[in-house]
JSON list of C-alpha atoms in Angstrom, two decimals:
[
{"chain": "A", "resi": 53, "resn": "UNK", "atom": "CA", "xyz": [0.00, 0.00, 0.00]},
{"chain": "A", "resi": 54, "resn": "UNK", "atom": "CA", "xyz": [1.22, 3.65, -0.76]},
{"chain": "A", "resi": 55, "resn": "UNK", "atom": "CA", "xyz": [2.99, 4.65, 2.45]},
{"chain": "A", "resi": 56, "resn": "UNK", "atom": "CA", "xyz": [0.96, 8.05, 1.69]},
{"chain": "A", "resi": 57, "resn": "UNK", "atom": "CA", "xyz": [-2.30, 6.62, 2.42]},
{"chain": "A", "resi": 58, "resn": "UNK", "atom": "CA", "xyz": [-1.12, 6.10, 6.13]},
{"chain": "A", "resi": 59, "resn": "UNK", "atom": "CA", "xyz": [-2.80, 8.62, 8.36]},
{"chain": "A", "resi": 60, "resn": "UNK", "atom": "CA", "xyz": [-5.81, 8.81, 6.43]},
{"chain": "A", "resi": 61, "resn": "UNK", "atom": "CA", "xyz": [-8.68, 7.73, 8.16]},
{"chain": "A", "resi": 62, "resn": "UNK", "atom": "CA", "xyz": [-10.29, 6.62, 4.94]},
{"chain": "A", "resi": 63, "resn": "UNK", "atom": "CA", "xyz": [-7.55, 4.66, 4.05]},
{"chain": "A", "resi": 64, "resn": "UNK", "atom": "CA", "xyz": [-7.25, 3.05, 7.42]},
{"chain": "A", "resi": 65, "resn": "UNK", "atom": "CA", "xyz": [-10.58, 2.14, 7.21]},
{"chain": "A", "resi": 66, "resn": "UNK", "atom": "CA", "xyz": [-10.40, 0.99, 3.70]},
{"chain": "A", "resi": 67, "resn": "UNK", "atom": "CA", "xyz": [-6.69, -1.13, 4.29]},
{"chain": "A", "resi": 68, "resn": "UNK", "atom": "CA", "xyz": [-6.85, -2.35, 8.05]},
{"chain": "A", "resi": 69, "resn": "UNK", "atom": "CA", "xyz": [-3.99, -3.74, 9.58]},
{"chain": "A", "resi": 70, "resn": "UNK", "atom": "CA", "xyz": [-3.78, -7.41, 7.50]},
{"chain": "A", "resi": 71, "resn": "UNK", "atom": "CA", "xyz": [-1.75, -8.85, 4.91]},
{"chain": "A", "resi": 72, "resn": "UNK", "atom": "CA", "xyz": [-2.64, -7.26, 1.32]},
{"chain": "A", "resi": 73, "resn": "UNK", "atom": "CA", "xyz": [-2.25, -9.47, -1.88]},
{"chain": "A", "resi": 74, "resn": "UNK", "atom": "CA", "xyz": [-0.49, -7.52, -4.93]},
{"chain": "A", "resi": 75, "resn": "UNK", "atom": "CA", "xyz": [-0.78, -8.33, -8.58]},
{"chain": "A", "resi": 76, "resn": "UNK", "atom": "CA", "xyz": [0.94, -7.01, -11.24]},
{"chain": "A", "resi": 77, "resn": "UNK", "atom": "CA", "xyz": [-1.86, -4.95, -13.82]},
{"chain": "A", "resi": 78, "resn": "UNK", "atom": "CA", "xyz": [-1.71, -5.45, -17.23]},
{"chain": "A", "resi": 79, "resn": "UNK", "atom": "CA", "xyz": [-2.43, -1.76, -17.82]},
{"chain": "A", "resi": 80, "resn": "UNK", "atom": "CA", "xyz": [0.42, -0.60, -15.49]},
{"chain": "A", "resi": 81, "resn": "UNK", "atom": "CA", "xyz": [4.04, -0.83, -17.29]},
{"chain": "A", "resi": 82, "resn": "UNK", "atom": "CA", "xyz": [6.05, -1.43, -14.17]},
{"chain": "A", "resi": 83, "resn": "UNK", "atom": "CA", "xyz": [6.25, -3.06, -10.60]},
{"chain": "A", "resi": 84, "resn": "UNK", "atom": "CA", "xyz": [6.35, 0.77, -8.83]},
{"chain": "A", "resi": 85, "resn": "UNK", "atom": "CA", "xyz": [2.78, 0.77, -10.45]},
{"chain": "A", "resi": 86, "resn": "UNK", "atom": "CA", "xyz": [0.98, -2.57, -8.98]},
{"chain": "A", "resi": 87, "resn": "UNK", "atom": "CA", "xyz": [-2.35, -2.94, -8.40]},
{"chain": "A", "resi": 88, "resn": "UNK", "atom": "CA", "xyz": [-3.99, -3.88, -5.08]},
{"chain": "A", "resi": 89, "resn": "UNK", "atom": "CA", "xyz": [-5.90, -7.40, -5.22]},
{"chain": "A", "resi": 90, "resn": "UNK", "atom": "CA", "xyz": [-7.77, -7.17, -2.04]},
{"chain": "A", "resi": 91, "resn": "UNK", "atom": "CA", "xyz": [-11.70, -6.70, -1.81]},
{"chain": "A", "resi": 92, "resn": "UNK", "atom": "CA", "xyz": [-13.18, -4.03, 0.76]},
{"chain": "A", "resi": 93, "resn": "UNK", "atom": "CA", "xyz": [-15.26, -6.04, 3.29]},
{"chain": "A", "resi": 94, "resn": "UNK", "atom": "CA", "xyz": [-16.62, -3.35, 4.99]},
{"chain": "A", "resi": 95, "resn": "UNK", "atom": "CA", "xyz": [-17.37, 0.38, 4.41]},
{"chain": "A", "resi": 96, "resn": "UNK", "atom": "CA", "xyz": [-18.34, 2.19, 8.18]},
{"chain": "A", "resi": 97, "resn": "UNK", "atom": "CA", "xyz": [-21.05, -0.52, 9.82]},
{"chain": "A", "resi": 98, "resn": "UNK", "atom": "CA", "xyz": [-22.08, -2.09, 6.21]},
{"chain": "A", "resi": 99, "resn": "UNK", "atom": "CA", "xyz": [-20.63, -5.38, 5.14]},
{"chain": "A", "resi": 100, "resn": "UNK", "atom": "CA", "xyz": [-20.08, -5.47, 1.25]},
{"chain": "A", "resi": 101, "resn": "UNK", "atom": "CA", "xyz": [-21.49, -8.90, 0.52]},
{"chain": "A", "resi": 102, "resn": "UNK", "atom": "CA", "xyz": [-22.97, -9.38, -2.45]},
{"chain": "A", "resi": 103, "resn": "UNK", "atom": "CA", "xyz": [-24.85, -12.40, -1.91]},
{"chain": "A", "resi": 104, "resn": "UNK", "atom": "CA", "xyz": [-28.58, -11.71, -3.19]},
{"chain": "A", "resi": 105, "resn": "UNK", "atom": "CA", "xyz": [-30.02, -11.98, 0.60]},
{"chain": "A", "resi": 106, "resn": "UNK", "atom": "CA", "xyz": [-27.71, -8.54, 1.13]},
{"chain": "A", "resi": 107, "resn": "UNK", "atom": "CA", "xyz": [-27.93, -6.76, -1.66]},
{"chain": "A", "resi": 108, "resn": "UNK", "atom": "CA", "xyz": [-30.50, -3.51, -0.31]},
{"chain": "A", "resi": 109, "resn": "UNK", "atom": "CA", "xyz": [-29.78, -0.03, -0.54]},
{"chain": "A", "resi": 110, "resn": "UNK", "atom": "CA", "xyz": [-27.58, 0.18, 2.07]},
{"chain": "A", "resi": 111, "resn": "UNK", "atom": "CA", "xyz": [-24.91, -2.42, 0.34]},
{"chain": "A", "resi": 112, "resn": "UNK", "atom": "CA", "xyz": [-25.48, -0.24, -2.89]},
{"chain": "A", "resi": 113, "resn": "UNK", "atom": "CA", "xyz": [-24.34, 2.75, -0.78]},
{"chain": "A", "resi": 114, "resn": "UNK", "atom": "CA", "xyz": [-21.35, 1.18, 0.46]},
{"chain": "A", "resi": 115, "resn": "UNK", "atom": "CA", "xyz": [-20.16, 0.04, -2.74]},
{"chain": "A", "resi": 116, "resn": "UNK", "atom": "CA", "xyz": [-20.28, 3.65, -4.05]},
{"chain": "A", "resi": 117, "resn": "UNK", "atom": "CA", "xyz": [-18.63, 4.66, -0.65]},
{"chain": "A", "resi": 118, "resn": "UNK", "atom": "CA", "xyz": [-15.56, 2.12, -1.26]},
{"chain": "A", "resi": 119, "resn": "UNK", "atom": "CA", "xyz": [-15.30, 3.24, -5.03]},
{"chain": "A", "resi": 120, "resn": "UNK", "atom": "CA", "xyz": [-15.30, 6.73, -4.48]},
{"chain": "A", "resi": 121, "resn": "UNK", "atom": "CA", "xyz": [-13.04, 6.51, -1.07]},
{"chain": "A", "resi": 122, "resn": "UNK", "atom": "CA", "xyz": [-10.59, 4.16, -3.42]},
{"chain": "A", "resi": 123, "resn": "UNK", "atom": "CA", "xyz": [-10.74, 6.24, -6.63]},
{"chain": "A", "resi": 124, "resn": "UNK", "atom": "CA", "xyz": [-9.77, 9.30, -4.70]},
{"chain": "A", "resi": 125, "resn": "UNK", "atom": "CA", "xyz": [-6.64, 7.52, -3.46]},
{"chain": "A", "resi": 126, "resn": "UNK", "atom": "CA", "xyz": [-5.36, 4.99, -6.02]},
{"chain": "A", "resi": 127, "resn": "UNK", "atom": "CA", "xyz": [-3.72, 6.42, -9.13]},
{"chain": "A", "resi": 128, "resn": "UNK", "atom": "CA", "xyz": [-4.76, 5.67, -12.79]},
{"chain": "A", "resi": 129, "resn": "UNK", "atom": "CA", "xyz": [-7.15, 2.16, -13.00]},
{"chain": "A", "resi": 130, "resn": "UNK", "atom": "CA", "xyz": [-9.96, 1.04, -10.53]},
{"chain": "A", "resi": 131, "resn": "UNK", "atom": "CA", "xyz": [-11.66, -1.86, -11.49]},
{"chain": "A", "resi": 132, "resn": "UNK", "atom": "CA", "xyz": [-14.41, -3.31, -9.48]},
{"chain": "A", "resi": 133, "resn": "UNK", "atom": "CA", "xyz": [-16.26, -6.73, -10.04]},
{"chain": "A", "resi": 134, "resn": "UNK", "atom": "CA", "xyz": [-19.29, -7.42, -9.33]},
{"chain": "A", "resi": 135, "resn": "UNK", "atom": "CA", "xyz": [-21.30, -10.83, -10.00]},
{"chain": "A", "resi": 136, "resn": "UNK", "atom": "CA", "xyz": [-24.15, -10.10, -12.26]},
{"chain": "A", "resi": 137, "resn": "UNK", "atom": "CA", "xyz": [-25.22, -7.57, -14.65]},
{"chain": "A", "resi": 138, "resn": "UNK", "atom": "CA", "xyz": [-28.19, -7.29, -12.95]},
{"chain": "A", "resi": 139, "resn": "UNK", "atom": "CA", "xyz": [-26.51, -6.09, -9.79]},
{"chain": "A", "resi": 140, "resn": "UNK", "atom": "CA", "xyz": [-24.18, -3.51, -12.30]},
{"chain": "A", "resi": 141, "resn": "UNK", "atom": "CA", "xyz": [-26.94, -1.93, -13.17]},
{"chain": "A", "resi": 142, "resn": "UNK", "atom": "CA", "xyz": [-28.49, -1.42, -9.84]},
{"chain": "A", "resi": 143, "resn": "UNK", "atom": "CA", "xyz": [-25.38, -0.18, -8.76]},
{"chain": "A", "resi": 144, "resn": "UNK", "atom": "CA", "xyz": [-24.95, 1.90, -11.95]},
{"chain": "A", "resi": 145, "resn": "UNK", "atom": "CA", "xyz": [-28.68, 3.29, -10.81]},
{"chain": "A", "resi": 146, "resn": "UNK", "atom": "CA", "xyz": [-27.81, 4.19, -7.55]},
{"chain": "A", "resi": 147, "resn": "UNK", "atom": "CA", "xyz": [-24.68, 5.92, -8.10]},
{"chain": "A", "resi": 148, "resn": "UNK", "atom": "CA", "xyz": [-26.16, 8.17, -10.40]},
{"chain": "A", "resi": 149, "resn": "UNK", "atom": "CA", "xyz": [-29.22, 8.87, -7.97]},
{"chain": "A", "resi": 150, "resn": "UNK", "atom": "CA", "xyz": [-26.63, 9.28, -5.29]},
{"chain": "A", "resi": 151, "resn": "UNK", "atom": "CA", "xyz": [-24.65, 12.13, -7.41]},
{"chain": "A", "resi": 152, "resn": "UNK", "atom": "CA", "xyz": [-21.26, 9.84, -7.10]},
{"chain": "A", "resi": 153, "resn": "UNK", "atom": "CA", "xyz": [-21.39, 8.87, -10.34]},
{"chain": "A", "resi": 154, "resn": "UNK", "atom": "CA", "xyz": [-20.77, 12.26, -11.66]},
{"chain": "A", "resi": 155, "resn": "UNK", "atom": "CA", "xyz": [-19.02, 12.87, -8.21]},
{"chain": "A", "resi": 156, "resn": "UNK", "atom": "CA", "xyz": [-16.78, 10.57, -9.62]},
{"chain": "A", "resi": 157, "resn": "UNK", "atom": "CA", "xyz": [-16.98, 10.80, -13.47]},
{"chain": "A", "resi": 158, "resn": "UNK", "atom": "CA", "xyz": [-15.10, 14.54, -12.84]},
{"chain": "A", "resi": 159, "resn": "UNK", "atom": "CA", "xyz": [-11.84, 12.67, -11.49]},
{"chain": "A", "resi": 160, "resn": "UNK", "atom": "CA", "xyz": [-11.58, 9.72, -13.78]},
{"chain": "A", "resi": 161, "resn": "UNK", "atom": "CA", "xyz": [-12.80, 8.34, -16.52]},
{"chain": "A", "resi": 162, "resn": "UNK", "atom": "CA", "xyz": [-15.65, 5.99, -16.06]},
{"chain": "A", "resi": 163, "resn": "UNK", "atom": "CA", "xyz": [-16.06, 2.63, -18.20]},
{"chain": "A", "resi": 164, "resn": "UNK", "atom": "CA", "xyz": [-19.09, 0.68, -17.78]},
{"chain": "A", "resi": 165, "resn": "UNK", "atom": "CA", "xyz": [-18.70, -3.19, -19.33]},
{"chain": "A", "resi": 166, "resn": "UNK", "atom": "CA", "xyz": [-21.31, -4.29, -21.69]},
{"chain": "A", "resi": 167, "resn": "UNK", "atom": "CA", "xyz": [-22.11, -7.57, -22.80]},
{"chain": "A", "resi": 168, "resn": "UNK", "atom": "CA", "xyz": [-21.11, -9.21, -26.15]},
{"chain": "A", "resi": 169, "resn": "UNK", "atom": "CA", "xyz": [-18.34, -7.45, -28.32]},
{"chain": "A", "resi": 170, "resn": "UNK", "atom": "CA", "xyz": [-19.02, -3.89, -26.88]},
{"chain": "A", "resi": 171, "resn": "UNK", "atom": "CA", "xyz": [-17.36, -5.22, -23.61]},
{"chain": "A", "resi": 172, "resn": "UNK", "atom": "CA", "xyz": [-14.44, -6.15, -25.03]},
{"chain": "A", "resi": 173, "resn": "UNK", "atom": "CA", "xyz": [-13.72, -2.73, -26.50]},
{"chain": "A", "resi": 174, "resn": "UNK", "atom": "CA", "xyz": [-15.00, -1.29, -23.65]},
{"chain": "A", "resi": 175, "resn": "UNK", "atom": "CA", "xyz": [-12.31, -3.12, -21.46]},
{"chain": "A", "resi": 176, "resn": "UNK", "atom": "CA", "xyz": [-9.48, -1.84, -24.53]},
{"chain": "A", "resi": 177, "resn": "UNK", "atom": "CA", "xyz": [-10.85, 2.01, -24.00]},
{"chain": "A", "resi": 178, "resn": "UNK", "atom": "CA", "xyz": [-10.49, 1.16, -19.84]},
{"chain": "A", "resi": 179, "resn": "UNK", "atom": "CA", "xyz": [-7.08, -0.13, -20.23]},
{"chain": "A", "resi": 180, "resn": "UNK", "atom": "CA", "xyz": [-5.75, 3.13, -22.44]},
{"chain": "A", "resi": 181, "resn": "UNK", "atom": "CA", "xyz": [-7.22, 5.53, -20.06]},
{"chain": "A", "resi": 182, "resn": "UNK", "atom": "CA", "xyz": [-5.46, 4.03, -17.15]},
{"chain": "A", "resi": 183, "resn": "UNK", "atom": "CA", "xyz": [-2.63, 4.06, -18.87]},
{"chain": "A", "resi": 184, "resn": "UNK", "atom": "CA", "xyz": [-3.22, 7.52, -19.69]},
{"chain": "A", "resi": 185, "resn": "UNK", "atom": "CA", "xyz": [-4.03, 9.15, -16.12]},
{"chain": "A", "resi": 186, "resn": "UNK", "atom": "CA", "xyz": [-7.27, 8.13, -13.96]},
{"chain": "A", "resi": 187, "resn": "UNK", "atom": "CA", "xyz": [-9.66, 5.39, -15.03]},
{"chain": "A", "resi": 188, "resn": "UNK", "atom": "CA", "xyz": [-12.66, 3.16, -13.47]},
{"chain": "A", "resi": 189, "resn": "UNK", "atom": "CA", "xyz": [-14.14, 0.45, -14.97]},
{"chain": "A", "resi": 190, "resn": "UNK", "atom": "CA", "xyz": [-17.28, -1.28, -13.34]},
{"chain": "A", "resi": 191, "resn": "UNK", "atom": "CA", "xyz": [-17.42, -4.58, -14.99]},
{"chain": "A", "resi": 192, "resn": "UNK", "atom": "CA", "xyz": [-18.52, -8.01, -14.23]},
{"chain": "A", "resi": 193, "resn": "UNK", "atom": "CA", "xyz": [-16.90, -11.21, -12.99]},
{"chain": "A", "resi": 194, "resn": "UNK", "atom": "CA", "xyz": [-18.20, -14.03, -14.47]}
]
């Protein structure tokens, strides 16, 4: 983790004290540029778990807390995963309700996967902007 974030109450929130798993991005052209492989399990009091049984407004919230906390702190790509398209475009609704979405649209680029072909040059036009400067794509994990 950036030694930066340290200090930050959002980030301490975000990255308790446990052992983080790196990855190396595809989209980043060097190891001073890795990506964090960890998911946020909980934003304030709200678990994020996306099982169907937990998936109310108040999960939908603190997804779009953790994306916007996380976007304002890690530099160029953001992906998150989600399970279903379904559940991307409840998500998708509720950020845009919220105002995050364009909260967050004025920092970064925002990519939003699609099914079929579309997808996959959505996920190209993703992996130039983070390349670029500040990207988020919301896709899904199938």
């Amino acid at each position: 983790v950036d030694p930066s974030l340290h200090g930050s109450s959002m980030a301490e929130s975000l990255y308790p004290q446990r052992h983080l798993q790196v990855c190396q991005a595809p989209h980043h052209p060097s190891l001073e540029q890795m990506c964090i492989a960890r998911a946020v399990g909980v934003v304030g009091t709200i678990t994020l778990d996306s099982r169907l049984r937990y998936r109310g407004e108040a999960y939908l919230h603190g997804v779009g807390e953790a994306i916007a906390a996380l976007s304002a702190v890690v530099p160029n790509g953001v992906v998150v995963f989600l399970p279903s398209y379904a559940l991307l475009s409840s998500l998708l609704s509720s950020l845009h309700a919220s105002g995050r979405f364009a909260a967050i649209q004025r920092e970064r680029q925002v990519f939003v996967e699609e099914r079929g072909e579309v997808g996959s040059r959505v996920i190209a036009s993703y992996r130039s902007a983070a390349v670029a400067g500040q990207a988020l794509l919301l896709a899904v994990m199938r």
